Coordinates of C-alpha atoms in Angstrom, one line a residue:
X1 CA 45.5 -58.2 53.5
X2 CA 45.5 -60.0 56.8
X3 CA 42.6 -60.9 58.8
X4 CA 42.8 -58.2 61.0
X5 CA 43.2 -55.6 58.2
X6 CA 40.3 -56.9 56.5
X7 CA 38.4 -56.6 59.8
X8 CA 39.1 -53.1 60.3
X9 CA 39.0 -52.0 56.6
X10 CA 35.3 -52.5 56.8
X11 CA 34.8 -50.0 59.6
X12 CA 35.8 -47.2 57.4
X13 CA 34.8 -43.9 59.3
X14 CA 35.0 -41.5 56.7
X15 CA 31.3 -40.9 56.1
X16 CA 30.5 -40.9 59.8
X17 CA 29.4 -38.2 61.7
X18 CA 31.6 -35.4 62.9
X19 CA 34.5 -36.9 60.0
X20 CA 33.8 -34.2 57.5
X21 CA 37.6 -33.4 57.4
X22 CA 38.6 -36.8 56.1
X23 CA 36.4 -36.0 52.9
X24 CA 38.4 -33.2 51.4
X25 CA 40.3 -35.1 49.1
X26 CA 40.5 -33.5 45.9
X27 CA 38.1 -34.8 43.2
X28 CA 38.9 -34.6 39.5
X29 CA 36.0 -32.7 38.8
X30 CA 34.6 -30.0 40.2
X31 CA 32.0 -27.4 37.9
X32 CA 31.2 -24.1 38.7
X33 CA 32.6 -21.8 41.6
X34 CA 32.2 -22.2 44.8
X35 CA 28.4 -20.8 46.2
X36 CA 29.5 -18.7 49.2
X37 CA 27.3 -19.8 52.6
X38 CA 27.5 -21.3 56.2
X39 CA 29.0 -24.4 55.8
X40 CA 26.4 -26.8 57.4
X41 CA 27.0 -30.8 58.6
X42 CA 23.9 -32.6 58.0
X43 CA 25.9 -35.9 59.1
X44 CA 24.8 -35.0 62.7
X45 CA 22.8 -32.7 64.8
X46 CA 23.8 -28.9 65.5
X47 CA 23.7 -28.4 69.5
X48 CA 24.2 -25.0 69.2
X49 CA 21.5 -24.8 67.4
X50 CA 18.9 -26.7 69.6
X51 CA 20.7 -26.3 72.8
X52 CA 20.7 -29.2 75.6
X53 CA 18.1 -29.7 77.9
X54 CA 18.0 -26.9 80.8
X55 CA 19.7 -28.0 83.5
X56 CA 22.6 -29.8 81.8
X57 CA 25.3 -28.1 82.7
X58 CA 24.2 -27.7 86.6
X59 CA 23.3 -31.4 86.9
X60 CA 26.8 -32.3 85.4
X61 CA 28.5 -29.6 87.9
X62 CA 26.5 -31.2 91.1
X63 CA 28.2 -34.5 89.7
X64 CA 31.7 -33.0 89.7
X65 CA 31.3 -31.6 93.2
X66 CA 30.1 -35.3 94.6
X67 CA 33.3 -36.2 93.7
X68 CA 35.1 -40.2 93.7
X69 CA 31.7 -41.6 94.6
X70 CA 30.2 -40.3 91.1
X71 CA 33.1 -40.6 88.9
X72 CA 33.9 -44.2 90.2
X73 CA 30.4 -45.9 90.2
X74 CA 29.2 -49.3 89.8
X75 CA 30.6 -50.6 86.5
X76 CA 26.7 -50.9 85.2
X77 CA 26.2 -47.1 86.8
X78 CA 25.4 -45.5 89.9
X79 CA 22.5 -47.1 91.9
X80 CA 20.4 -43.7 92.4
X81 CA 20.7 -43.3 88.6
X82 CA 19.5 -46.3 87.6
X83 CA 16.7 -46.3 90.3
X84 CA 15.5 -43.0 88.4
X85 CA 15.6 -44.2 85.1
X86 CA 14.1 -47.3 85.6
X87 CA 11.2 -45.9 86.9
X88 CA 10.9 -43.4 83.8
X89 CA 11.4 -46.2 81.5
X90 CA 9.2 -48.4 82.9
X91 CA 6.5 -45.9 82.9
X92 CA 7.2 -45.0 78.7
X93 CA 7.9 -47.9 77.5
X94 CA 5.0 -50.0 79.2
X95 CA 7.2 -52.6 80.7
X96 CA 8.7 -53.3 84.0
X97 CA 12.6 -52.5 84.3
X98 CA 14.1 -53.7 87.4
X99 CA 17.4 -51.4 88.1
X100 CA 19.5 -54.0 89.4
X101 CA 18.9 -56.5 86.9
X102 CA 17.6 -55.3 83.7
X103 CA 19.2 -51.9 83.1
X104 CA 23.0 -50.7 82.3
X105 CA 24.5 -47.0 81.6
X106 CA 26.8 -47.1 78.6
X107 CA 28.9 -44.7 76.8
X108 CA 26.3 -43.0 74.8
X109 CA 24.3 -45.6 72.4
X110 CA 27.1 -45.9 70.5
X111 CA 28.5 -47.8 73.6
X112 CA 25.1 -49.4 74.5
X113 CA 25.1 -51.6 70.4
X114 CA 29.0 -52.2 70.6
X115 CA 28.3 -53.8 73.4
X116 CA 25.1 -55.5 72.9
X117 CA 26.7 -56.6 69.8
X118 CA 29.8 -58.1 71.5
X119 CA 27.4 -59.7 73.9
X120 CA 25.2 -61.6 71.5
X121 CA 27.2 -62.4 68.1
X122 CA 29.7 -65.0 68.1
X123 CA 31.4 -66.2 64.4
X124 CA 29.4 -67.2 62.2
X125 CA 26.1 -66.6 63.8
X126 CA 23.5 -65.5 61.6
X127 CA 22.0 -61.5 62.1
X128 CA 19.3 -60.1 60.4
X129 CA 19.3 -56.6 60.0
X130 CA 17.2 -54.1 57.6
X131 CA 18.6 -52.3 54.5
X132 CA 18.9 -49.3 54.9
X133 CA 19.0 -49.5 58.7
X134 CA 21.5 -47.6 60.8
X135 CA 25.2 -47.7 59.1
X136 CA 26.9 -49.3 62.0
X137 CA 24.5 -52.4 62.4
X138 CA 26.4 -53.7 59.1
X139 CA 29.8 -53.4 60.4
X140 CA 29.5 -54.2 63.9
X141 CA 27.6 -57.5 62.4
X142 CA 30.9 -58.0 60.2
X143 CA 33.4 -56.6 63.0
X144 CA 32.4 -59.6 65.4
X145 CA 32.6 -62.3 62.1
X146 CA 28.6 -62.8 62.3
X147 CA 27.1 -63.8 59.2
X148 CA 24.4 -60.5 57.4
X149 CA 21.1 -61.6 56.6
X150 CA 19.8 -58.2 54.8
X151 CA 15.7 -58.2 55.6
X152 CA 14.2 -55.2 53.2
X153 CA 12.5 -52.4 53.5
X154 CA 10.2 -51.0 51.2
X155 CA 9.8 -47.3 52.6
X156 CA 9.3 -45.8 49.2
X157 CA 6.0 -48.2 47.9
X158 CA 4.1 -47.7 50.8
X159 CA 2.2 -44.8 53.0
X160 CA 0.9 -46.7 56.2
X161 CA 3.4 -48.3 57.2
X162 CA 7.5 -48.5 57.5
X163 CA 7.5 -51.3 55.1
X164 CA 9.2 -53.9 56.4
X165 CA 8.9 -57.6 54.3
X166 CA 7.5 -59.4 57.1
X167 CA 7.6 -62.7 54.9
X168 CA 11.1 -62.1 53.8
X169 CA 11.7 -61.6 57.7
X170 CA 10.5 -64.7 58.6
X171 CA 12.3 -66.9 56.2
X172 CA 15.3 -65.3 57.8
X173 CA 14.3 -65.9 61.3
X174 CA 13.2 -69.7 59.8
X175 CA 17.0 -69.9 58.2
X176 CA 18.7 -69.6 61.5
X177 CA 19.0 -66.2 62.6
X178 CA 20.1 -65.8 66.1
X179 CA 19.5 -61.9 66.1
X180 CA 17.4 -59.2 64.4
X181 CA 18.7 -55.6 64.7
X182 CA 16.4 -52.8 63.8
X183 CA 16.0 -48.7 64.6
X184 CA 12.5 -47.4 65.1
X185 CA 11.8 -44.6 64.2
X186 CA 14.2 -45.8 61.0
X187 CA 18.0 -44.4 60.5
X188 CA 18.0 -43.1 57.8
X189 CA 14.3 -42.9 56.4
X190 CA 13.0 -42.0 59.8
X191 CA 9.6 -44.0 59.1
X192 CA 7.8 -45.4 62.5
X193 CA 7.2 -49.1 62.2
X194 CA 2.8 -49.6 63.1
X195 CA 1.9 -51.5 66.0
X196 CA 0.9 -54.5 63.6
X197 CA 4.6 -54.9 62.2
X198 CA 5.8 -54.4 66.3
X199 CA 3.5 -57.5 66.9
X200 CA 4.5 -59.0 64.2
X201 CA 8.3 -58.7 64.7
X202 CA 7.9 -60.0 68.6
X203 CA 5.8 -62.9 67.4
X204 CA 8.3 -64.2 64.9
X205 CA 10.6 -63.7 67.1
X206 CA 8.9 -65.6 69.7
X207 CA 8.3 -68.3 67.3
X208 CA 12.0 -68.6 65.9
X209 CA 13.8 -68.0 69.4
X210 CA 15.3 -64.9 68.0
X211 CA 17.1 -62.3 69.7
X212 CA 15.8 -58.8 69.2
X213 CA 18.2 -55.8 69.7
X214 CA 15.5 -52.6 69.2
X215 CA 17.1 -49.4 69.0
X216 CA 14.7 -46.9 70.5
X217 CA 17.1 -43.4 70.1
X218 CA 14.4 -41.3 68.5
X219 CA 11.1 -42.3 70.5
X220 CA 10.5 -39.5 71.4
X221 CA 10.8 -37.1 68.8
X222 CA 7.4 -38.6 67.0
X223 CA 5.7 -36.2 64.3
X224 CA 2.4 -35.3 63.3
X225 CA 0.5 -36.7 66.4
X226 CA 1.6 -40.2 65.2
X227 CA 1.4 -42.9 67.6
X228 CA 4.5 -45.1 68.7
X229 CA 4.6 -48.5 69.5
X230 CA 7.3 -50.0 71.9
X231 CA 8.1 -53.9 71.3
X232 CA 9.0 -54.4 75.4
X233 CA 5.3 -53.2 75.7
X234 CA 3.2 -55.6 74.0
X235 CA 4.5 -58.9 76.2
X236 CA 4.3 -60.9 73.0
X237 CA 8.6 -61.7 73.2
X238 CA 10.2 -63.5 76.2
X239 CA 11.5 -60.6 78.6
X240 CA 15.0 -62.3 78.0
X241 CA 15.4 -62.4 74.4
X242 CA 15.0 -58.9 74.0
X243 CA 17.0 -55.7 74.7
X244 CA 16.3 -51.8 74.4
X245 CA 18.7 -48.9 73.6
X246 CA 18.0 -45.6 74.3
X247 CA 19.2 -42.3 75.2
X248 CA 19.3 -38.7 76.0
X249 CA 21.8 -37.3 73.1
X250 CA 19.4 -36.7 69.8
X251 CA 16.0 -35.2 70.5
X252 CA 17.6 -33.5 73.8
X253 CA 20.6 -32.5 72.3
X254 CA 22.9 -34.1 75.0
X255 CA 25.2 -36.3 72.5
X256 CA 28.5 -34.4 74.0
X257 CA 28.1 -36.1 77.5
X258 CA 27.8 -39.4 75.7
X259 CA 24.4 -40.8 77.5
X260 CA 23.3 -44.2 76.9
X261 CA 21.0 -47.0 78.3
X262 CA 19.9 -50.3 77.0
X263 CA 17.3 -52.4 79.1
X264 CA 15.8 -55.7 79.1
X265 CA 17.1 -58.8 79.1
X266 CA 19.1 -59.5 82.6
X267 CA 21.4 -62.1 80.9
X268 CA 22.3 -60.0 78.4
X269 CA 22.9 -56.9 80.6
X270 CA 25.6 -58.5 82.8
X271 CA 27.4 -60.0 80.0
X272 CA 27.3 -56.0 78.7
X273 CA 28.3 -54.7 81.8
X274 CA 31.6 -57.3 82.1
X275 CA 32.7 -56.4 78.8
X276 CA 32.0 -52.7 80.2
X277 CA 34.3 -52.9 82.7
X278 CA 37.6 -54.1 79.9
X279 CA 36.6 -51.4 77.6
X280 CA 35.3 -48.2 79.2
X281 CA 34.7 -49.3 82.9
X282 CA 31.3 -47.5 83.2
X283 CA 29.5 -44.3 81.6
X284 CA 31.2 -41.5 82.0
X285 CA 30.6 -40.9 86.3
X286 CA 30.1 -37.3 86.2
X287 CA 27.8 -37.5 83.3
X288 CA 25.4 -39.9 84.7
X289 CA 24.3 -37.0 87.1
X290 CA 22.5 -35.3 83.8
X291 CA 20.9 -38.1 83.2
X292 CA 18.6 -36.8 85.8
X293 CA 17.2 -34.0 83.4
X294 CA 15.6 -36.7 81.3
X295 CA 12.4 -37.3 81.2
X296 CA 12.5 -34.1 83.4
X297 CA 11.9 -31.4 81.5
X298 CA 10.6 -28.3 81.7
X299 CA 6.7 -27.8 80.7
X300 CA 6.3 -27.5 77.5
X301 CA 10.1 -27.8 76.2
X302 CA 10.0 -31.3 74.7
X303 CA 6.7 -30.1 72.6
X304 CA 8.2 -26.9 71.2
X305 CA 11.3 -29.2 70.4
X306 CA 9.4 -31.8 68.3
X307 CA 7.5 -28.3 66.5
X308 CA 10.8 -26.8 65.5
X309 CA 11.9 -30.2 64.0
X310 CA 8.7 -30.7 62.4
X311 CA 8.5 -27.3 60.7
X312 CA 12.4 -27.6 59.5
X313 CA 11.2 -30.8 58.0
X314 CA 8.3 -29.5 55.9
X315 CA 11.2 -27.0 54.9
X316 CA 13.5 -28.6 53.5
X317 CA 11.6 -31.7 52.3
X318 CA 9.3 -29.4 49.8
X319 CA 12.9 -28.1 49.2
X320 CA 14.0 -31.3 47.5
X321 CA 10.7 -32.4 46.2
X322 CA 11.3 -29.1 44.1
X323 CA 14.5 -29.5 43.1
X324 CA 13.6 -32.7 41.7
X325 CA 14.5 -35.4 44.2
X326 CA 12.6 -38.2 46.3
X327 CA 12.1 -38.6 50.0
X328 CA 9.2 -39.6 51.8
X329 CA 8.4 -37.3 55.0
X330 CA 10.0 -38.4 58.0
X331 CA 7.7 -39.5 60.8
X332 CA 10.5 -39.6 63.6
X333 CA 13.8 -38.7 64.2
X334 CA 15.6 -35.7 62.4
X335 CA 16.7 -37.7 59.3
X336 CA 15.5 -37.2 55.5
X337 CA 16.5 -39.9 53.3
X338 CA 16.5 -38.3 49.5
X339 CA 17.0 -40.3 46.5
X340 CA 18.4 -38.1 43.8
X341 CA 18.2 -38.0 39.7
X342 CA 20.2 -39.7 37.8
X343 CA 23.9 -38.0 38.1
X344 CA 27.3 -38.1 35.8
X345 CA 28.9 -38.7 38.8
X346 CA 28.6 -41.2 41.8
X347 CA 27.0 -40.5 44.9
X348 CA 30.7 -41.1 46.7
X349 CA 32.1 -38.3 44.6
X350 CA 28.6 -35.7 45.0
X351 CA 29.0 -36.0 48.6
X352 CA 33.0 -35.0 48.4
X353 CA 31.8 -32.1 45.5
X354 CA 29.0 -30.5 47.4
X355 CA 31.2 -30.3 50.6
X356 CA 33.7 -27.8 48.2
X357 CA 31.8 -25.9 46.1
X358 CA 28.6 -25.5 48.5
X359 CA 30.2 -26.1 52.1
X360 CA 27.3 -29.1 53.1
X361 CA 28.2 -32.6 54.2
X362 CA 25.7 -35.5 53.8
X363 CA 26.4 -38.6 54.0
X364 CA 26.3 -41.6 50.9
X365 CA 23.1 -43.5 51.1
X366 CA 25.6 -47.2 50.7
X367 CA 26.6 -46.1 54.6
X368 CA 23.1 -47.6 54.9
X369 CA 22.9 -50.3 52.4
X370 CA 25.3 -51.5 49.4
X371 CA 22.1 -50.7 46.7
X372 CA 21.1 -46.9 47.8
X373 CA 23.7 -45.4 45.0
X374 CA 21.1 -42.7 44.5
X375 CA 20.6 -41.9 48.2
X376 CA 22.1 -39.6 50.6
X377 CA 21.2 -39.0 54.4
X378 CA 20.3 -35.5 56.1
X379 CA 19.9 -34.7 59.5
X380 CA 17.9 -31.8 59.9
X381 CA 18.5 -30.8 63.8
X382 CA 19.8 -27.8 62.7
X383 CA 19.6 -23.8 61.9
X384 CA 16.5 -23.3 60.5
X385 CA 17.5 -20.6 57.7
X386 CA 21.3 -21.9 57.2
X387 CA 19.4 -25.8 56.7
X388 CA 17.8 -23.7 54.0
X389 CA 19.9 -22.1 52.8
X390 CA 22.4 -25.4 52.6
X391 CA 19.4 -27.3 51.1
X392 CA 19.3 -24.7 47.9
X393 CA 23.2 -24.4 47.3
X394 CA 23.2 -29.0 47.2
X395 CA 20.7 -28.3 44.6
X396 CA 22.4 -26.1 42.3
X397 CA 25.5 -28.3 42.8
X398 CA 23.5 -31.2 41.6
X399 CA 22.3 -29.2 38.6
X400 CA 25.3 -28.8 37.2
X401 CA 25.9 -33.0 37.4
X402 CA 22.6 -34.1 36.4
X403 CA 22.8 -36.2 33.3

């Protein structure tokens, strides 16, 4: 295998979201019948279900009917748009973002990390990211030849706190890392990191001279009346050696107009927006007009949005406590991370049996880390009653493969 092949091999896709076709190879063994339901994808989030913010569609159509001006804006995103959300931003996050210097549009977030990525790792630079972490920090880390400095997290032996290693952070930082990479709330455990490990991370930081990339997506879906703490807040990093992504298309269910932003460092931000413009050019020009519906909503919607997570969360977590499998309540985000009992088969071929016999995709806890052979990843923005109902049918599956 060439170099290039060996590259590209390592961004296998087909345990990534919306790919649940490219999992219906035939496995050699398959118990039981098939348990008749609605099929339901937990690899991503059901916008039919929890439908986009109001507004949406009108905001893109005003967009459409500007015409060349919004579909051909500056390459970092239309002025007005940026002016808008710099303001919000600055406002929630508890930092100043300056719309000319510190902010681009991107592609969803998605867009926002490949190009972050492409802007700070060159080969053989070391990046410390967190197992399990997001699945694409690993690959985009490998994808531009950077060197993977796993940092742990130790989710499952604590209760007040995300349970990052803070000293097994810092002897990265102290090895030579150039970058740290980390989602908060978590992908996949959905754990909030405490103020105290935020400090802590921006102070090492600080002290090592290390880049942070902070990937902000679920801010604001925040459970329980827990409190969140933004790293660009506290003033304890240099302004330019860290960068924020985050975005309409998860808690607001606007992931088809692909809406992204990352803010922060200016540096860092025009080397994103001139790789931008040899890759996608800009955000998607109509889209960017719905970006005025964030932060925008109705009274009262964003509230009754986090309660209908929160509830389906109790749900289906009790759900798999019951049926004899691990996962420690998510405090943001719309992910459960479940560690099941020991099975006869692996956890590549459960995910590719429960997708036949019950119709429910998850995805393989190694997406997230090489040692989570146990895991599997849910996202529960979905039907109430079919999430349910999908929850009880991977159950009996597993049943019939527990040793």
């Amino acid at each position: 295998m060439d170099l290039i092949e060996e590259k590209f091999a390592k961004l296998g896709c087909e345990n990534a979201p919306g790919q649940e076709k490219l999992q219906k190879a035939a496995t050699p063994d398959l118990r039981g019948g098939v348990l008749p339901g609605t099929p339901v994808d937990f690899s991503h989030g059901d916008v039919d279900a929890h439908p986009p913010i109001p507004g949406a569609q009108e905001m893109f159509n005003a967009g459409y009917e500007v015409g060349g001006k919004q579909a051909y804006t500056e390459y970092r995103g239309g002025k007005a748009t940026r002016e808008d959300l710099a303001k919000k931003l600055s406002a929630f996050s508890g930092s100043a973002v300056d719309p000319d210097k510190n902010l681009i549009l991107t592609p969803g977030t998605q867009g926002a990390l490949f190009l972050a990525m492409g802007s700070l790792v060159a080969r053989g630079d070391k990046v410390a990211i967190v197992e399990p972490d997001y699945f694409a920090n690993r690959k985009l880390v490998e994808f531009f030849d950077g060197e993977l400095v796993p940092v742990h997290l130790n989710y499952e032996n604590v209760a007040d706190r995300a349970g990052l290693d803070l000293k097994e952070l810092e002897a990265a930082f102290a090895s030579g890392v150039k970058l740290f990479l980390f989602s908060n709330p978590n992908n996949p455990t959905g754990v909030i990191y405490t103020a105290d490990e935020v400090r802590a991370i921006g102070e090492l930081a600080q002290k090592y001279g290390v880049f942070v990339l902070a990937d902000e997506l679920y801010s604001r879906q925040i459970f329980d009346g827990r409190t969140y703490t933004h790293l660009a807040g506290l003033g304890v990093l240099d302004p330019d050696k860290l960068l924020t992504i985050i975005g309409p298309s998860k808690t607001e269910s606007l992931s088809g107009y692909r809406l992204g932003v990352a803010y922060g460092s200016a540096p860092i931000v025009t080397r994103m927006e001139k790789l931008q413009a040899i890759v996608s050019l800009r955000c998607a020009g109509y889209c960017q007009a719905v970006f005025q519906t964030w932060f925008n909503e109705p009274e009262g919607w964003m509230a009754e949005r986090i309660r209908q997570h929160q509830t389906i969360r109790d749900d289906l977590s009790a759900l798999l406590r019951k049926g004899g499998l691990s996962v420690r309540t998510t405090e943001g985000g719309s992910y459960l991370f479940a560690t099941a009992p020991e099975l006869e088969v692996s956890m590549k071929d459960f995910v590719k049996i429960v997708r036949q016999l019950a119709g429910v995709t998850v995805t393989p806890g190694t997406e997230f880390g090489p040692q989570f052979t146990n895991s599997f990843r849910m996202n529960f923005s979905q039907d109430h009653k079919a999430a349910v109902a999908a929850v009880e049918r991977l159950i009996e599956v597993m049943n019939r493969y527990r040793k």
